[in-house]
Every structure is written in structure tokens, then in C-alpha cells.
Amino acid sequence: PPLPLNTVVPPPSEAAHTAASLSGKEVANVNALLSQARKASAEKRYADAEALMLKVTQSQPDVILPWVELGRAQLALNKYPDAENDFKTALGIGPGGTPKEAVAGFYSKDPGPTKNSSFGESAGGGKQSLTPDAQGTSYASLGEIYAHEGKVKEAQQAFDNAVAAFPSQAAEYRHNEMLVFYETGHSDEQLAAADQAIALDAKRAANYYFKGQALLTK
């Protein structure tokens, strides 16, 4: 079965760590471009989504949600190094892997990862932070990237971080982890993720199917 598009972004190793002061018009423009990018991704026009978010991240690098959407598009395009840098930028993770203060962020009326999120000016000094669902999305996406790059331990840790960041989506993160390890041929890790997925959602038939696939491989 095809893997679901992880909501889980690219580039500068360092980004400003305070949100820029944007006008209402600029905020509206960012949200409009985000909406266009999500529509493009939903229609599998990932290159179009990438182009839209590159435009925003270059002009407004302090706003975080566009980095997440850019990472989603580049992940779908198999641009793993770029996507990794995007998600790290969104999470505020520096070269040494240490989380720093989150830069700009977004909020969501719906717990679905970035689905209905929009950028908004934050209260209190202009600083913003990532919502838990956005953190979970970003970490889960990093897990997928690392698995495709053969960085198994890093992938497992990233999925663990996703679960810790947004526990209500833990069953989905473990299910996706299982699928990613299946796709990348890591049967031991696939089996471990399947057991975790089953523990969280014992009624999901696919979890047992992919556990069986792992056991057959072994």
C-alpha cells in the first residue's frame, strides 16, 4: 500500500530565532500561499508546492509553518537532505542536534498535522512557537527521512520524539514508522514498530499484516 504523505521540511543551518514583525497584509499573504501550497500537495503537484514555499521562506525566513510545508513537498520529491534541513529549521535544531528556542510558529484549530494551521502574529514580544501537532509532524517526517537514508537509530529516535511531542497521534506515528521501515527494508525495526502500533491500536488490521510481513522476512 502507498505510504501516507507525512506531514512531516529545507535549508539554512541557522535561522533567526525571533519572529519578524509582519503587517496584517503580509500575514494574509503568507496564509494565502500556504493554502495554495497545500492544495498543490493534495493534487500531488509537489514541485509547485515547493516553489510556493521557497518563495515564502526566502522572503520571510522567520515564519516557521512555511518551512514545514516546504519540507513536506521536498520529502514527497525525495529531496531528503533539503527536507531534513527544513524540518530542523522549523524545530529550531542546530548543527549539534540540540533543540533551541522555537522561532516563528503557527496554531491550529484542528489537531490534524498542519491541515488547517495558519500563521498568526503571536502575543508577547513577537515570539512564536510550534504547536505540539506541528512538532510531531516534523519529527515524524525526520524519521521517514532518516529511514530512507539508512540512519535507523536516528529514525527511531525521531519517531519517539514525535510520539512524545503529540501523544494523541502516537498510534498513527507508530503505524507510519512501521510502514517506512517496511518500505526501506528494515525488518527488525518494522517488527518493533508494528508491536508498538498494535499496543496503541489493536483493531487496525494493517498493523498485524505488516507484523506478519516482518516475521516472514525474519
Tab-separated table of C-alpha atoms in Angstrom:
chain	number	residue	atom	x	y	z
A	1	PRO	CA	0.000	0.000	0.000
A	2	PRO	CA	1.262	3.509	-0.658
A	3	LEU	CA	2.681	5.387	2.259
A	4	PRO	CA	0.600	8.284	3.509
A	5	LEU	CA	2.077	11.700	2.894
A	6	ASN	CA	3.877	12.547	6.067
A	7	THR	CA	3.228	15.982	7.389
A	8	VAL	CA	6.359	15.930	8.486
A	9	VAL	CA	10.657	20.342	5.578
A	10	PRO	CA	14.846	22.696	3.864
A	11	PRO	CA	17.643	24.855	4.463
A	12	PRO	CA	19.715	27.424	6.231
A	13	SER	CA	21.545	25.666	9.026
A	14	GLU	CA	20.803	28.738	11.102
A	15	ALA	CA	17.654	30.830	11.099
A	16	ALA	CA	16.629	33.883	13.023
A	17	HIS	CA	15.122	32.891	16.347
A	18	THR	CA	12.708	35.726	16.824
A	19	ALA	CA	9.660	36.247	14.708
A	20	ALA	CA	9.715	39.199	12.404
A	21	SER	CA	7.087	41.852	12.840
A	22	LEU	CA	4.713	41.396	9.942
A	23	SER	CA	1.869	43.577	8.831
A	24	GLY	CA	-1.646	42.204	8.558
A	25	LYS	CA	-1.271	42.217	4.786
A	26	GLU	CA	1.930	40.173	4.985
A	27	VAL	CA	0.316	37.638	7.320
A	28	ALA	CA	-2.639	37.292	4.941
A	29	ASN	CA	-0.253	36.783	2.033
A	30	VAL	CA	1.639	34.032	3.868
A	31	ASN	CA	-1.610	32.253	4.694
A	32	ALA	CA	-2.785	32.520	1.083
A	33	LEU	CA	0.436	30.976	-0.191
A	34	LEU	CA	0.229	28.240	2.440
A	35	SER	CA	-3.278	27.417	1.253
A	36	GLN	CA	-2.102	27.258	-2.354
A	37	ALA	CA	0.808	25.007	-1.417
A	38	ARG	CA	-1.433	22.590	0.488
A	39	LYS	CA	-3.816	22.433	-2.456
A	40	ALA	CA	-0.893	21.690	-4.776
A	41	SER	CA	0.369	18.920	-2.470
A	42	ALA	CA	-3.112	17.427	-2.216
A	43	GLU	CA	-3.135	17.266	-6.014
A	44	LYS	CA	0.389	15.775	-5.978
A	45	ARG	CA	1.863	18.859	-7.628
A	46	TYR	CA	4.751	18.796	-5.197
A	47	ALA	CA	7.100	20.862	-7.344
A	48	ASP	CA	4.508	23.645	-7.387
A	49	ALA	CA	4.120	23.455	-3.612
A	50	GLU	CA	7.891	23.569	-3.239
A	51	ALA	CA	8.173	26.661	-5.432
A	52	LEU	CA	5.495	28.474	-3.452
A	53	MET	CA	7.099	27.726	-0.100
A	54	LEU	CA	10.602	28.550	-1.320
A	55	LYS	CA	9.257	31.971	-2.185
A	56	VAL	CA	7.923	32.453	1.344
A	57	THR	CA	10.915	31.044	3.200
A	58	GLN	CA	13.272	33.252	1.218
A	59	SER	CA	11.268	36.415	1.843
A	60	GLN	CA	10.071	35.601	5.387
A	61	PRO	CA	12.595	33.130	6.850
A	62	ASP	CA	11.426	33.764	10.418
A	63	VAL	CA	7.964	32.322	9.805
A	64	ILE	CA	8.021	28.622	10.603
A	65	LEU	CA	4.964	26.972	9.085
A	66	PRO	CA	6.187	27.545	5.501
A	67	TRP	CA	9.312	25.569	6.405
A	68	VAL	CA	7.116	22.646	7.455
A	69	GLU	CA	5.122	22.794	4.224
A	70	LEU	CA	8.318	23.118	2.215
A	71	GLY	CA	9.674	20.036	3.947
A	72	ARG	CA	6.523	18.085	3.154
A	73	ALA	CA	6.822	18.946	-0.520
A	74	GLN	CA	10.529	18.160	-0.693
A	75	LEU	CA	10.031	14.909	1.206
A	76	ALA	CA	7.465	13.876	-1.405
A	77	LEU	CA	10.026	14.776	-4.094
A	78	ASN	CA	12.621	12.580	-2.330
A	79	LYS	CA	14.834	15.594	-1.670
A	80	TYR	CA	15.858	14.189	1.677
A	81	PRO	CA	18.764	16.489	2.645
A	82	ASP	CA	16.743	19.594	1.822
A	83	ALA	CA	13.684	18.295	3.659
A	84	GLU	CA	15.796	17.392	6.686
A	85	ASN	CA	17.172	20.919	6.872
A	86	ASP	CA	13.652	22.336	6.571
A	87	PHE	CA	12.266	20.358	9.467
A	88	LYS	CA	15.282	21.123	11.617
A	89	THR	CA	14.773	24.791	10.860
A	90	ALA	CA	11.134	24.505	11.903
A	91	LEU	CA	12.081	22.711	15.117
A	92	GLY	CA	14.930	25.091	15.887
A	93	ILE	CA	17.532	22.319	15.922
A	94	GLY	CA	21.087	23.489	15.401
A	95	PRO	CA	24.020	21.679	13.785
A	96	GLY	CA	24.758	19.788	17.001
A	97	GLY	CA	21.238	18.416	17.175
A	98	THR	CA	20.291	20.492	20.196
A	99	PRO	CA	16.799	21.973	20.151
A	100	LYS	CA	16.916	25.724	20.504
A	101	GLU	CA	14.154	28.190	21.174
A	102	ALA	CA	11.472	27.747	18.520
A	103	VAL	CA	11.334	30.634	16.114
A	104	ALA	CA	8.145	31.543	14.379
A	105	GLY	CA	5.199	29.238	14.588
A	106	PHE	CA	1.597	28.559	13.884
A	107	TYR	CA	-1.521	27.487	15.624
A	108	SER	CA	-4.285	25.141	14.600
A	109	LYS	CA	-7.968	24.825	15.320
A	110	ASP	CA	-7.754	21.181	14.282
A	111	PRO	CA	-5.326	18.592	15.692
A	112	GLY	CA	-4.646	17.209	12.218
A	113	PRO	CA	-0.973	17.875	11.420
A	114	THR	CA	-0.756	21.285	9.733
A	115	LYS	CA	-4.010	20.567	7.919
A	116	ASN	CA	-5.786	23.770	8.904
A	117	SER	CA	-2.890	25.581	10.540
A	118	SER	CA	-2.268	29.165	9.671
A	119	PHE	CA	0.371	31.677	10.540
A	120	GLY	CA	-0.633	34.352	13.002
A	121	GLU	CA	1.127	37.107	14.850
A	122	SER	CA	1.947	35.933	18.341
A	123	ALA	CA	1.329	37.772	21.526
A	124	GLY	CA	4.084	38.924	23.801
A	125	GLY	CA	7.188	40.307	22.167
A	126	GLY	CA	6.686	38.820	18.734
A	127	LYS	CA	7.969	35.364	19.618
A	128	GLN	CA	6.130	32.295	18.420
A	129	SER	CA	6.428	28.569	18.984
A	130	LEU	CA	5.478	25.347	17.274
A	131	THR	CA	2.284	23.655	18.344
A	132	PRO	CA	2.571	20.036	19.544
A	133	ASP	CA	0.989	18.667	16.350
A	134	ALA	CA	3.485	20.587	14.238
A	135	GLN	CA	6.366	19.258	16.323
A	136	GLY	CA	5.030	15.728	15.937
A	137	THR	CA	4.662	16.169	12.196
A	138	SER	CA	8.192	17.497	11.862
A	139	TYR	CA	9.789	14.771	13.963
A	140	ALA	CA	7.834	12.012	12.189
A	141	SER	CA	8.953	13.417	8.866
A	142	LEU	CA	12.551	13.396	10.040
A	143	GLY	CA	12.021	9.755	10.994
A	144	GLU	CA	10.961	8.952	7.451
A	145	ILE	CA	13.927	10.827	6.012
A	146	TYR	CA	16.434	9.059	8.266
A	147	ALA	CA	14.959	5.650	7.444
A	148	HIS	CA	15.386	6.306	3.726
A	149	GLU	CA	18.959	7.410	4.377
A	150	GLY	CA	19.735	4.239	6.336
A	151	LYS	CA	20.061	6.088	9.647
A	152	VAL	CA	17.992	3.588	11.587
A	153	LYS	CA	18.703	4.698	15.163
A	154	GLU	CA	18.129	8.327	14.252
A	155	ALA	CA	14.851	7.358	12.582
A	156	GLN	CA	13.621	5.502	15.654
A	157	GLN	CA	14.564	8.419	17.902
A	158	ALA	CA	12.746	10.856	15.630
A	159	PHE	CA	9.558	8.796	15.791
A	160	ASP	CA	9.937	8.558	19.576
A	161	ASN	CA	10.207	12.349	19.647
A	162	ALA	CA	7.056	12.636	17.535
A	163	VAL	CA	5.130	10.457	19.983
A	164	ALA	CA	6.413	12.470	22.945
A	165	ALA	CA	5.552	15.769	21.263
A	166	PHE	CA	1.979	14.854	20.321
A	167	PRO	CA	0.812	11.723	22.189
A	168	SER	CA	-2.733	11.796	20.783
A	169	GLN	CA	-1.285	10.877	17.369
A	170	ALA	CA	1.014	8.169	18.739
A	171	ALA	CA	-0.860	5.310	17.058
A	172	GLU	CA	-0.570	6.998	13.682
A	173	TYR	CA	3.122	7.807	14.149
A	174	ARG	CA	3.913	4.184	15.056
A	175	HIS	CA	1.851	2.926	12.112
A	176	ASN	CA	3.775	5.221	9.764
A	177	GLU	CA	7.064	4.173	11.343
A	178	MET	CA	6.184	0.549	10.641
A	179	LEU	CA	5.353	1.354	7.004
A	180	VAL	CA	8.528	3.368	6.486
A	181	PHE	CA	10.710	0.569	7.816
A	182	TYR	CA	8.803	-1.887	5.617
A	183	GLU	CA	9.406	0.288	2.587
A	184	THR	CA	13.106	0.679	3.372
A	185	GLY	CA	13.694	-2.995	4.164
A	186	HIS	CA	14.457	-2.777	7.899
A	187	SER	CA	12.521	-5.797	9.151
A	188	ASP	CA	13.732	-5.739	12.776
A	189	GLU	CA	12.677	-2.137	13.188
A	190	GLN	CA	9.466	-2.815	11.258
A	191	LEU	CA	8.588	-5.575	13.717
A	192	ALA	CA	9.318	-3.390	16.744
A	193	ALA	CA	7.206	-0.555	15.338
A	194	ALA	CA	4.400	-2.991	14.493
A	195	ASP	CA	4.287	-4.245	18.084
A	196	GLN	CA	4.101	-0.654	19.319
A	197	ALA	CA	1.397	0.185	16.788
A	198	ILE	CA	-0.658	-2.843	17.843
A	199	ALA	CA	-0.318	-1.908	21.509
A	200	LEU	CA	-1.767	1.511	20.664
A	201	ASP	CA	-4.423	0.360	18.183
A	202	ALA	CA	-5.269	-3.324	18.488
A	203	LYS	CA	-8.141	-3.103	15.989
A	204	ARG	CA	-6.144	-1.867	12.991
A	205	ALA	CA	-5.748	-4.889	10.730
A	206	ALA	CA	-2.858	-3.447	8.725
A	207	ASN	CA	-0.667	-3.428	11.833
A	208	TYR	CA	-0.950	-7.233	12.050
A	209	TYR	CA	-0.401	-7.640	8.316
A	210	PHE	CA	2.878	-5.722	8.387
A	211	LYS	CA	3.953	-7.508	11.561
A	212	GLY	CA	3.402	-10.746	9.672
A	213	GLN	CA	5.457	-9.422	6.769
A	214	ALA	CA	8.314	-8.635	9.147
A	215	LEU	CA	8.144	-12.110	10.692
A	216	LEU	CA	8.168	-13.740	7.245
A	217	THR	CA	11.271	-11.773	6.336
A	218	LYS	CA	12.962	-12.966	9.515
